[in-house]
XYZ file of C-alpha atoms in Angstrom:
760
model
C -23.956 49.570 1.115
C -20.631 48.831 2.819
C -18.750 45.664 1.879
C -17.276 43.727 4.781
C -14.054 41.850 4.084
C -12.463 39.408 6.477
C -8.788 38.582 6.096
C -7.425 35.147 6.884
C -5.162 36.438 9.727
C -8.111 38.206 11.347
C -10.191 35.038 11.022
C -7.507 33.048 12.814
C -7.189 35.799 15.426
C -10.907 35.571 16.128
C -10.652 31.807 16.351
C -7.754 32.156 18.802
C -9.817 34.403 21.047
C -12.715 31.951 21.023
C -10.498 28.957 21.806
C -8.697 30.824 24.595
C -11.887 32.008 26.275
C -13.679 28.660 25.916
C -10.750 26.266 26.113
C -12.528 23.980 28.591
C -15.521 23.642 26.275
C -13.205 22.963 23.331
C -11.410 20.193 25.232
C -14.705 18.735 26.445
C -15.996 18.627 22.865
C -12.748 16.995 21.741
C -13.051 14.387 24.498
C -16.660 13.598 23.549
C -15.656 13.268 19.896
C -12.739 11.057 20.979
C -14.987 8.527 22.688
C -17.536 8.710 19.874
C -14.687 8.203 17.412
C -13.415 5.149 19.268
C -16.887 3.637 19.028
C -17.284 4.557 15.344
C -13.844 3.144 14.504
C -15.024 -0.335 15.508
C -17.058 -0.394 12.287
C -14.011 -0.278 10.023
C -13.958 -3.112 7.490
C -11.076 -4.723 5.647
C -10.888 -5.043 1.884
C -10.198 -8.283 0.028
C -6.914 -8.778 -1.820
C -8.420 -8.621 -5.302
C -10.460 -5.475 -4.545
C -7.392 -3.538 -3.450
C -5.407 -4.461 -6.550
C -8.105 -4.337 -9.249
C -10.892 -1.835 -9.894
C -13.953 -4.057 -10.224
C -15.811 -1.441 -12.306
C -13.326 -1.770 -15.199
C -13.765 -4.368 -17.983
C -10.862 -6.341 -16.493
C -12.461 -6.235 -13.050
C -15.862 -7.297 -14.359
C -14.252 -10.165 -16.268
C -12.280 -11.206 -13.180
C -15.426 -11.359 -11.039
C -17.379 -13.139 -13.746
C -14.655 -15.768 -14.089
C -14.505 -16.284 -10.328
C -18.272 -16.518 -9.957
C -18.740 -18.933 -12.856
C -15.692 -21.174 -12.766
C -13.559 -20.862 -9.660
C -13.937 -23.395 -6.899
C -11.585 -22.513 -4.104
C -9.450 -25.446 -3.019
C -7.777 -25.967 0.329
C -4.862 -28.374 0.379
C -4.027 -30.433 3.442
C -0.283 -31.012 3.464
C 0.277 -34.341 5.247
C 3.817 -35.039 6.412
C 4.386 -38.572 7.629
C 6.764 -41.513 7.354
C 4.522 -43.315 4.847
C 1.711 -41.332 3.134
C 0.320 -44.596 1.681
C 0.069 -46.258 5.089
C -3.172 -48.253 5.318
C -4.102 -46.982 8.792
C -3.390 -43.379 7.813
C -5.592 -43.637 4.715
C -8.474 -44.983 6.820
C -8.062 -42.190 9.399
C -8.018 -39.583 6.640
C -11.274 -40.963 5.248
C -12.867 -40.371 8.663
C -11.439 -36.843 8.703
C -12.903 -36.231 5.251
C -16.385 -37.117 6.471
C -16.120 -34.449 9.168
C -14.723 -31.876 6.734
C -17.592 -32.436 4.270
C -20.029 -31.368 6.996
C -18.542 -27.855 6.979
C -20.532 -25.137 5.236
C -19.508 -24.417 1.614
C -17.464 -27.641 1.298
C -18.676 -29.656 -1.699
C -16.178 -32.506 -1.815
C -12.866 -33.838 -0.609
C -10.349 -35.937 -2.512
C -7.581 -38.121 -1.157
C -5.671 -41.220 -2.132
C -8.146 -43.214 -0.040
C -10.994 -41.980 -2.248
C -9.158 -43.136 -5.372
C -8.548 -46.566 -3.867
C -12.203 -46.848 -2.851
C -13.359 -45.880 -6.361
C -11.106 -48.529 -7.940
C -12.226 -51.083 -5.347
C -15.939 -50.809 -6.050
C -16.726 -47.919 -3.731
C -15.111 -49.311 -0.583
C -11.642 -49.025 0.903
C -9.613 -52.243 0.525
C -9.958 -54.391 3.629
C -6.240 -55.089 4.126
C -2.864 -53.465 3.393
C -1.904 -56.074 0.787
C -4.802 -55.236 -1.511
C -4.066 -51.541 -0.984
C -0.465 -52.032 -2.072
C -1.564 -54.011 -5.125
C -4.040 -51.359 -6.259
C -1.454 -48.610 -5.702
C 0.975 -50.382 -8.006
C -1.623 -50.331 -10.785
C -2.514 -46.619 -10.530
C -1.189 -44.288 -13.262
C 1.831 -42.241 -12.178
C 0.070 -38.875 -12.627
C -2.727 -39.899 -10.221
C -0.277 -41.119 -7.592
C 1.762 -37.921 -7.929
C -1.396 -35.868 -7.367
C -1.832 -37.373 -3.889
C 1.661 -38.657 -2.979
C 4.234 -36.313 -4.554
C 7.094 -37.863 -2.560
C 7.747 -40.642 -0.061
C 7.006 -38.479 3.006
C 4.274 -36.157 1.736
C 0.590 -36.721 1.108
C -1.992 -34.259 -0.197
C -5.717 -34.073 0.507
C -7.890 -31.641 -1.426
C -10.918 -29.792 -0.005
C -13.121 -28.211 -2.698
C -15.312 -25.223 -1.854
C -18.675 -24.594 -3.498
C -18.312 -22.994 -6.918
C -18.950 -19.246 -7.029
C -18.118 -18.697 -3.349
C -15.702 -15.780 -2.965
C -12.434 -16.215 -1.134
C -13.679 -13.786 1.552
C -16.528 -16.182 2.346
C -14.412 -19.269 1.761
C -11.840 -18.302 4.351
C -14.494 -18.234 7.081
C -14.258 -22.042 7.294
C -10.484 -21.927 7.835
C -10.637 -21.903 11.679
C -13.023 -24.888 11.690
C -10.900 -26.788 9.195
C -7.754 -26.173 11.237
C -9.555 -27.362 14.388
C -10.620 -30.591 12.693
C -7.095 -31.333 11.465
C -5.601 -30.545 14.865
C -8.030 -32.860 16.646
C -7.924 -35.691 14.087
C -6.889 -39.112 15.363
C -3.886 -39.946 13.155
C -0.859 -42.258 13.404
C 1.973 -40.887 15.603
C 4.341 -38.496 13.864
C 1.757 -37.336 11.301
C 1.494 -33.561 10.878
C -1.149 -31.766 8.787
C -0.867 -28.161 7.585
C -3.802 -26.420 5.908
C -2.519 -24.525 2.899
C -3.495 -23.241 -0.529
C -3.928 -19.748 -1.965
C -6.786 -18.696 0.344
C -5.236 -19.897 3.648
C -1.972 -18.290 2.595
C -3.603 -14.934 1.770
C -5.705 -15.042 4.961
C -2.700 -15.671 7.218
C -0.630 -13.137 5.286
C -3.332 -10.473 5.699
C -3.891 -11.226 9.400
C -0.174 -11.201 10.153
C 0.335 -7.997 8.213
C -2.480 -6.236 10.091
C -1.199 -7.434 13.463
C 2.347 -6.553 12.499
C 1.115 -3.146 11.358
C -0.579 -2.479 14.685
C 2.526 -3.528 16.619
C 4.768 -1.441 14.387
C 2.555 1.638 14.694
C 2.614 1.299 18.489
C 6.380 0.818 18.260
C 6.628 3.867 16.030
C 4.698 5.942 18.572
C 7.041 4.773 21.343
C 10.110 5.635 19.273
C 8.611 8.994 18.365
C 7.956 9.672 22.043
C 11.571 8.835 22.897
C 12.966 11.038 20.120
C 10.518 13.829 20.996
C 11.588 13.676 24.644
C 15.241 13.893 23.666
C 14.912 16.679 21.095
C 11.912 18.612 22.450
C 12.528 18.426 26.181
C 13.597 22.072 26.133
C 9.867 22.779 25.766
C 7.481 22.561 28.673
C 4.881 19.822 28.275
C 6.941 18.254 25.469
C 4.436 15.360 25.299
C 1.518 17.507 24.123
C 2.159 16.848 20.385
C 1.767 13.114 21.013
C -1.539 13.600 22.834
C -2.836 15.816 20.051
C -1.650 13.271 17.469
C -3.589 10.512 19.259
C -6.775 12.597 19.085
C -6.225 13.227 15.377
C -5.673 9.544 14.613
C -8.874 8.501 16.398
C -10.852 11.128 14.469
C -9.294 9.800 11.269
C -10.311 6.201 11.988
C -13.819 7.353 12.869
C -14.243 9.277 9.618
C -12.917 6.352 7.599
C -15.525 4.117 9.204
C -18.369 6.602 8.698
C -17.388 7.172 5.051
C -17.170 3.441 4.394
C -13.488 3.469 3.473
C -12.181 -0.082 3.778
C -8.744 -0.777 5.198
C -6.229 -2.384 2.876
C -2.466 -2.429 2.532
C -2.526 1.103 1.140
C -4.367 2.384 4.208
C -1.939 0.609 6.525
C 0.997 2.117 4.629
C -0.473 5.618 5.004
C -0.595 5.481 8.812
C 3.133 6.221 9.249
C 2.656 9.257 6.993
C -0.142 10.444 9.259
C 2.045 9.924 12.312
C 4.793 12.028 10.791
C 2.668 14.868 9.447
C 0.362 14.844 12.481
C 3.255 15.225 14.898
C 4.729 17.959 12.694
C 1.579 20.101 12.860
C 1.460 19.873 16.655
C 5.199 20.575 16.988
C 4.907 23.698 14.806
C 2.120 25.156 16.963
C 3.934 24.178 20.163
C 7.265 25.673 19.090
C 5.717 28.962 17.916
C 3.623 29.297 21.074
C 6.701 28.729 23.239
C 8.595 31.331 21.200
C 5.838 33.919 21.671
C 5.694 33.273 25.420
C 9.478 33.562 25.750
C 9.292 36.956 24.065
C 6.927 38.144 26.815
C 3.512 37.731 25.214
C 0.563 36.991 27.489
C -1.313 33.704 27.176
C -4.060 35.300 25.094
C -1.624 37.271 22.929
C 0.583 34.192 22.397
C -2.475 32.187 21.363
C -3.547 34.932 18.960
C -0.105 35.387 17.379
C 0.492 31.642 17.126
C -2.775 30.914 15.359
C -2.588 34.079 13.244
C 0.913 33.295 11.925
C 1.355 29.533 12.219
C -2.252 28.563 11.464
C -2.343 29.830 7.850
C 1.253 28.706 7.213
C 0.591 25.144 8.331
C -2.754 25.164 6.495
C -1.041 26.087 3.236
C 1.611 23.442 3.870
C -1.123 20.884 4.570
C -3.011 21.791 1.388
C 0.209 21.597 -0.602
C 0.822 18.171 0.900
C -2.585 17.015 -0.300
C -1.575 17.966 -3.854
C 0.903 15.100 -3.805
C -1.805 12.778 -2.501
C -4.367 13.986 -5.063
C -1.977 12.960 -7.834
C -2.381 9.347 -6.699
C -5.982 9.276 -7.894
C -4.825 8.792 -11.490
C -3.422 5.405 -10.511
C -5.534 2.462 -11.724
C -4.622 0.550 -8.539
C -7.401 0.944 -5.892
C -4.921 0.373 -3.049
C -2.954 3.482 -4.026
C -6.160 5.519 -4.214
C -7.025 4.324 -0.708
C -3.567 5.477 0.418
C -4.449 8.936 -0.929
C -7.937 9.021 0.636
C -6.707 7.982 4.078
C -3.775 10.413 3.901
C -5.953 13.378 2.908
C -8.551 12.653 5.597
C -5.805 12.034 8.148
C -3.788 15.209 7.555
C -6.983 17.288 7.665
C -8.024 15.711 10.991
C -4.526 16.152 12.451
C -4.327 19.785 11.319
C -7.627 20.867 12.851
C -6.901 18.877 16.003
C -3.573 20.694 16.412
C -5.123 24.057 15.500
C -7.783 23.818 18.208
C -6.241 21.321 20.599
C -2.862 22.833 21.343
C -4.013 26.337 22.344
C -6.802 24.778 24.423
C -4.383 22.494 26.250
C -1.905 25.372 26.673
C -4.603 27.557 28.224
C -5.771 24.765 30.509
C -2.216 24.060 31.706
C -1.304 27.737 32.018
C 1.682 27.238 29.726
C 4.900 28.830 30.993
C 8.162 28.341 29.059
C 10.978 26.569 30.832
C 13.432 28.886 32.530
C 16.199 28.669 35.069
C 19.428 26.836 34.471
C 19.618 25.580 30.880
C 19.331 21.820 30.587
C 21.618 19.719 28.429
C 18.975 19.583 25.711
C 18.354 23.328 25.868
C 22.081 23.952 25.413
C 22.186 21.458 22.562
C 19.278 23.136 20.759
C 20.875 26.554 21.230
C 24.057 25.222 19.670
C 22.015 23.718 16.845
C 20.352 27.091 16.215
C 23.769 28.725 15.950
C 24.855 25.895 13.645
C 21.853 26.568 11.431
C 22.688 30.268 11.335
C 26.238 29.520 10.234
C 25.075 26.888 7.750
C 22.606 29.261 6.133
C 25.330 31.860 5.811
C 27.650 29.430 4.029
C 24.858 28.107 1.800
C 23.786 31.646 0.859
C 27.366 32.526 -0.034
C 27.579 29.481 -2.348
C 23.980 29.307 -3.490
C 24.673 28.720 -7.181
C 27.176 25.835 -6.777
C 24.959 24.212 -4.134
C 21.939 24.325 -6.427
C 23.878 23.083 -9.463
C 25.166 20.033 -7.573
C 21.757 19.317 -6.028
C 19.862 19.658 -9.309
C 22.366 17.564 -11.313
C 22.084 14.692 -8.820
C 18.293 15.059 -8.801
C 17.907 14.900 -12.576
C 20.238 11.918 -12.699
C 17.951 10.165 -10.236
C 14.780 11.163 -12.106
C 16.197 9.856 -15.382
C 17.254 6.558 -13.768
C 14.032 6.076 -11.798
C 12.112 4.230 -14.585
C 14.808 1.539 -14.506
C 14.237 0.653 -10.832
C 12.595 -2.814 -10.762
C 8.994 -3.243 -9.626
C 8.294 -6.252 -7.411
C 4.669 -7.419 -7.145
C 5.426 -11.048 -6.281
C 3.301 -11.987 -3.261
C 6.074 -14.298 -2.068
C 8.494 -11.404 -1.762
C 5.944 -9.530 0.345
C 5.840 -12.196 3.068
C 8.468 -13.118 5.653
C 10.277 -16.322 4.627
C 9.468 -18.000 7.967
C 5.707 -17.341 7.774
C 4.092 -20.759 8.498
C 1.643 -20.354 5.605
C 4.525 -19.502 3.275
C 6.536 -22.549 4.369
C 3.562 -24.891 3.892
C 2.675 -23.375 0.511
C 6.288 -23.651 -0.649
C 6.321 -27.341 0.226
C 3.158 -27.956 -1.788
C 4.382 -25.968 -4.773
C 7.763 -27.667 -4.683
C 6.109 -31.037 -5.234
C 3.114 -30.166 -7.469
C 3.878 -26.826 -9.100
C 2.112 -23.496 -8.705
C -1.245 -23.443 -6.919
C -2.225 -20.360 -8.942
C -3.664 -21.508 -12.276
C -3.267 -19.523 -15.479
C -6.807 -19.334 -16.909
C -7.962 -18.240 -20.340
C -11.581 -17.114 -20.266
C -13.469 -17.868 -23.487
C -16.696 -16.132 -24.444
C -18.736 -16.709 -27.573
C -21.651 -18.409 -29.270
C -22.155 -22.177 -29.122
C -19.010 -23.229 -27.283
C -20.260 -26.817 -27.516
C -19.809 -26.789 -31.275
C -17.268 -29.118 -32.831
C -15.362 -26.102 -34.167
C -15.004 -24.524 -30.706
C -14.043 -27.776 -28.947
C -11.467 -28.628 -31.613
C -9.871 -25.176 -31.326
C -9.744 -25.391 -27.508
C -8.135 -28.829 -27.768
C -5.609 -27.801 -30.412
C -4.629 -24.602 -28.659
C -4.272 -26.297 -25.246
C -2.116 -29.079 -26.690
C 0.119 -26.629 -28.535
C 0.516 -24.384 -25.467
C 1.699 -27.307 -23.323
C 4.131 -28.508 -25.990
C 5.567 -25.076 -26.860
C 5.900 -23.565 -23.386
C 8.047 -25.446 -20.889
C 6.533 -23.374 -18.078
C 3.108 -24.963 -18.693
C 2.833 -28.497 -17.342
C -0.849 -29.234 -17.896
C -4.004 -27.881 -19.529
C -7.529 -28.645 -18.299
C -10.615 -27.699 -20.281
C -13.895 -29.048 -21.590
C -11.877 -30.427 -24.521
C -9.632 -32.461 -22.193
C -12.749 -33.894 -20.518
C -14.190 -34.810 -23.918
C -10.927 -36.446 -24.971
C -10.763 -38.444 -21.730
C -14.391 -39.544 -22.017
C -13.953 -40.531 -25.697
C -10.927 -42.827 -25.338
C -8.346 -40.122 -25.892
C -9.688 -38.575 -29.113
C -11.837 -35.580 -30.059
C -14.965 -36.567 -32.044
C -15.097 -35.651 -35.728
C -18.798 -34.834 -35.916
C -21.237 -32.806 -33.852
C -23.542 -35.718 -33.089
C -20.811 -37.811 -31.493
C -19.569 -34.768 -29.587
C -23.052 -34.070 -28.216
C -23.315 -37.659 -27.038
C -19.920 -37.505 -25.298
C -20.791 -34.200 -23.621
C -24.020 -35.704 -22.339
C -22.089 -38.566 -20.727
C -19.799 -36.269 -18.732
C -21.215 -35.506 -15.244
C -22.228 -31.877 -14.714
C -19.965 -31.642 -11.649
C -16.962 -32.268 -13.892
C -18.078 -29.920 -16.691
C -18.974 -26.969 -14.459
C -15.372 -25.853 -13.738
C -14.717 -25.543 -17.498
C -18.032 -24.840 -19.261
C -20.974 -22.614 -18.361
C -23.931 -23.074 -20.701
C -23.173 -22.501 -24.375
C -21.445 -19.134 -24.045
C -18.639 -19.329 -21.475
C -15.668 -21.668 -21.078
C -12.188 -21.669 -19.591
C -8.831 -23.256 -20.272
C -6.918 -23.701 -17.002
C -3.147 -24.031 -17.374
C -1.003 -25.433 -14.566
C 2.480 -23.926 -14.511
C 5.773 -24.311 -12.774
C 6.568 -21.913 -9.919
C 7.293 -18.649 -11.725
C 8.324 -15.175 -10.688
C 5.995 -12.305 -11.545
C 8.270 -11.280 -14.431
C 8.210 -14.847 -15.774
C 4.426 -15.011 -15.372
C 4.051 -11.721 -17.219
C 6.258 -12.900 -20.065
C 4.389 -16.226 -20.334
C 1.032 -14.440 -20.368
C 2.127 -12.139 -23.186
C 3.425 -15.092 -25.211
C 0.192 -17.059 -24.756
C -1.904 -14.011 -25.675
C 0.193 -13.653 -28.832
C -0.347 -17.372 -29.523
C -4.115 -16.843 -29.285
C -3.997 -14.175 -31.978
C -1.704 -16.279 -34.166
C -3.916 -19.367 -33.830
C -6.896 -17.498 -35.304
C -9.714 -18.797 -33.081
C -13.173 -19.150 -34.648
C -14.753 -15.721 -35.319
C -17.409 -16.194 -32.675
C -14.863 -16.711 -29.843
C -13.251 -14.069 -27.610
C -10.305 -15.166 -25.433
C -8.952 -13.271 -22.407
C -6.352 -13.958 -19.715
C -7.855 -13.485 -16.255
C -7.767 -14.769 -12.673
C -5.096 -14.093 -10.057
C -2.393 -14.970 -12.571
C -3.486 -12.036 -14.720
C -4.254 -9.843 -11.691
C -0.713 -9.770 -10.305
C 0.997 -9.486 -13.675
C -1.299 -6.595 -14.593
C -0.530 -5.011 -11.233
C 3.120 -4.694 -12.209
C 2.181 -3.057 -15.523
C -0.320 -0.716 -13.839
C 2.275 0.425 -11.316
C 4.890 0.924 -14.015
C 2.493 2.924 -16.211
C 1.194 5.204 -13.442
C 4.218 5.660 -11.147
C 5.905 8.328 -13.257
C 2.590 9.959 -14.180
C 1.679 10.347 -10.489
C 4.983 12.065 -9.756
C 4.681 14.416 -12.747
C 1.087 15.296 -11.888
C 2.154 15.922 -8.301
C 4.681 18.491 -9.527
C 2.062 20.171 -11.733
C -0.569 20.300 -8.980
C 1.759 21.732 -6.368
C 3.102 24.290 -8.871
C -0.419 25.451 -9.711
C -1.425 25.462 -6.046
C 1.513 27.665 -5.052
C 0.802 30.124 -7.868
C -2.899 30.329 -7.006
C -2.344 30.476 -3.247
C 0.346 33.166 -3.231
C -0.017 34.936 -6.600
C 3.676 35.825 -6.426
C 6.454 34.408 -8.556
C 8.657 33.562 -5.567
C 5.904 31.226 -4.383
C 7.238 28.544 -6.740
C 10.575 28.404 -4.898
C 9.577 25.269 -2.900
C 9.281 23.372 -6.199
C 13.073 23.370 -6.626
C 13.915 21.519 -3.375
C 10.935 19.207 -3.940
C 12.313 18.198 -7.352
C 15.706 17.642 -5.749
C 14.262 15.451 -2.998
C 12.338 13.251 -5.445
C 15.459 12.789 -7.570
C 17.672 12.072 -4.562
C 15.222 9.382 -3.455
C 15.706 7.537 -6.729
C 19.508 7.763 -6.421
C 19.342 6.409 -2.863
C 17.109 3.513 -3.918
C 19.543 2.553 -6.678
C 22.572 2.745 -4.380
C 20.885 0.718 -1.634
C 19.321 -1.753 -4.061
C 15.674 -1.107 -3.164
C 12.854 -2.081 -5.523
C 9.433 -0.537 -5.930
C 6.476 -2.553 -4.629
C 2.704 -1.942 -4.588
C 3.084 0.321 -1.533
C 6.245 2.266 -2.397
C 5.057 2.807 -5.989
C 3.506 6.081 -4.796
C 6.782 7.181 -3.157
C 7.332 9.981 -5.682
C 3.998 11.723 -5.186
C 4.109 10.952 -1.444
C 7.544 12.568 -1.187
C 6.210 15.642 -2.960
C 3.579 15.966 -0.261
C 5.962 15.453 2.670
C 8.671 17.706 1.209
C 6.130 20.445 0.503
C 5.289 20.550 4.203
C 8.795 21.499 5.347
C 9.778 23.780 2.452
C 6.570 25.813 2.551
C 6.932 26.345 6.298
C 10.395 27.808 5.661
C 9.060 30.019 2.861
C 6.165 31.224 5.032
C 8.494 32.133 7.883
C 10.795 33.926 5.419
C 7.848 36.009 4.166
C 7.014 36.925 7.755
C 10.591 37.823 8.709
C 11.129 39.740 5.454
C 8.542 42.281 6.601
C 10.504 42.872 9.814
C 14.119 42.704 8.625
C 15.878 45.449 6.707
C 18.053 42.967 4.828
C 16.495 39.998 2.979
C 19.617 37.934 3.671
C 19.059 38.502 7.382
C 15.432 37.425 6.934
C 16.601 34.130 5.393
C 18.975 33.455 8.302
C 16.379 34.378 10.915
C 13.601 32.330 9.345
C 15.702 29.164 9.073
C 17.128 29.664 12.562
C 13.706 30.101 14.137
C 11.749 27.442 12.273
C 14.641 25.165 11.402
C 14.845 23.635 14.864
C 11.090 22.895 14.909
C 11.263 21.380 11.413
C 14.303 19.334 12.430
C 12.602 18.062 15.569
C 9.435 17.037 13.714
C 11.483 15.517 10.878
C 13.711 13.473 13.175
C 10.728 12.408 15.287
C 9.004 11.291 12.088
C 12.105 9.470 10.857
C 12.475 7.835 14.275
C 8.911 6.575 14.077
C 9.325 5.312 10.531
C 12.489 3.476 11.501
C 10.268 1.057 13.432
C 8.853 -0.078 10.083
C 12.335 -1.095 8.987
C 12.254 -3.798 11.674
C 9.161 -5.421 10.162
C 9.482 -9.068 9.142
C 7.461 -8.217 6.031
C 9.877 -7.132 3.268
C 7.213 -4.942 1.646
C 6.826 -2.976 4.910
C 10.501 -2.825 5.883
C 11.554 -1.539 2.456
C 8.764 1.054 2.546
C 9.923 2.129 6.005
C 13.488 2.586 4.771
C 12.285 4.485 1.693
C 10.192 6.789 3.866
C 12.985 7.462 6.357
C 15.240 8.428 3.455
C 12.518 10.677 2.025
C 12.006 12.458 5.369
C 15.736 13.011 5.896
C 16.093 14.352 2.357
C 13.089 16.613 3.011
C 14.925 18.091 6.009
C 17.998 18.718 3.876
C 15.807 20.278 1.203
C 14.177 22.632 3.710
C 17.322 23.608 5.648
C 19.941 23.641 2.873
C 18.338 23.870 -0.574
C 15.483 26.230 0.336
C 17.826 28.952 1.730
C 19.932 28.661 -1.448
C 16.840 29.096 -3.616
C 15.627 32.051 -1.532
C 19.062 33.667 -1.759
C 19.036 33.329 -5.534
C 15.483 34.659 -5.689
C 16.397 37.691 -3.564
C 19.389 38.383 -5.807
C 17.230 38.182 -8.944
C 14.581 40.458 -7.434
C 17.260 42.962 -6.435
C 18.728 42.969 -9.935
C 15.293 43.481 -11.488
C 14.597 46.384 -9.126
C 17.945 47.982 -9.982
C 17.241 47.630 -13.693
C 13.818 49.159 -13.187
C 15.328 52.014 -11.149
C 18.028 52.634 -13.793
C 15.377 52.632 -16.493
C 13.233 55.126 -14.608
C 16.279 57.315 -13.888
C 17.238 57.296 -17.569
C 13.730 58.218 -18.605
C 13.640 61.059 -16.080
C 16.996 62.442 -17.298
C 15.817 62.325 -20.899
C 12.698 64.271 -19.993
C 14.695 66.982 -18.321
């Protein structure tokens, strides 16, 4: 029985013949899939903020959801700016507005200064300004500050039904804003709807819209750069068309697979633009080269797919190694970045593999000839420059590598010291309306993000548990200047019992029975769950993290009753943990990326020289860190995966150079000539795709969102370093490898000669 073996080049050759003969059918199928993909992409959903930062299947995620479901009542704050927030007419108008707001779904209550005055006045608003002024003078200072923090600011609180998620809660935001806009208020009165949920909703909407605009801007910039650098090719725009097809297929697959869009997905789109355009450019450039050398359309298609297809496939698979390393991150957003990137590069590769030869056949591709254009002359000069550069690098390979590696290892060693910024405020533009309104509220009443301690145990209504909650809360406020207030079931008991905690269980039970359920629910759930809610000053993420660690240490030191378990949770804990999760996984992702790409190269090529791309990749990762330090960039939740992402992008360019070297080595008598030829022939295509990618990414640097602009700058730097790694460092490594191989062959020859002489 005869065994039939099919080589990869022959498989690609067969594919080339099929695409060439049936190019119209291929393009028709692509068009049908394009329209189907556009329809499928409409089903893409967006992920909530907490879901993209915290894995809800972990103990921390389960606790976070349990706390939110049991105790959190979302609160919207109406920031009222007026000449006199205690004006009698204004208070009456706000009471009317409150009645309309309470009709909205999910709203349970509203609280304003007018409500306090009505409660003091027997359930009705005072009938004249004089009585209002008199009652105001008798109110405790802390109550007045809650509603009138300064002489020109008033606050009105809208409480959402307990257990309603922020995703559901924010659905009432448009209606609430409409009511405040249409409210009949005294002249000069302005109301802004703010709070954590309105802020996050506006931040997310603005970031998505900004992302769409920036991606369109990136495509325009890429088109401009591609026209300038690739206009020596006929139909220079084809890579952009192919990229558009690939992106639509990517969005469609994301929708069909149920992948939700979050900040990580948005951050991955520029990567897809860059790698997608690179795949199309590589096929285009090689096809043009084959046609210029006299190959027929069918032969050019066959040789392009046979040689470039496997090379780009290996580069694409190597790129995914860097993305696969991101799956060890505990941050879901980073995992989404990896998923979208892997799906995207696969879609873009197969679109370029099938789409370019089909388009070329349809258009009857003929290389440009005649009088050389300015760009054609420029690219010819650049090719000669590359040839000379490779010669000089090869002659000084060892010094070049020593300098590059020393700088790289300096960067790698300094990388852990680069700060990590997870503060949501630093992610938003300073002039974002929601940010301005939230800042005004926090300036006058402190942080709107509480610091909760979730308590779980048996019989939390016992005198022992209540006394511990009271003692710990009191001590935390007195010992930590950052904490301004503590609310808990113990504080309710103390308030209900004339400022003291009962000494016996019977009295405590009676006091608890007197407290309305609506007031107990935010702090006590049955007998087994409770929460202490600390109000803090406005703190940075580092300050929040330090305070949380101190309070957690205080809990241990205070020795709570044996039946109690105490945990920090909520958004306060979420964002501080995010910084720790990024710090703990950032270096591990990079190291795993190196290991995966090393193993992939060994398995894919089964030759020792296959690991040569690892050297420039290490250099590029290290150079990135040096550049970030010199520029003053910080890591953020998006750029935390920069190391493993850079490994993927750098692998693309360096492997393409190595693949072309392997091809030219079979044709050239001198390996040094093969190095020069390979870089000269593929270097211009790599440079074009790299500069087009960098041009597209530069659009991100113009974003008003600091988290996006810094990521754009980091990515541009990474792409430029990847070009240097492919064009400068890779030839130096190949030169050194050739020299080592030659020396080993000579030693082997000398050994064989010596053995032969001894035998004679």
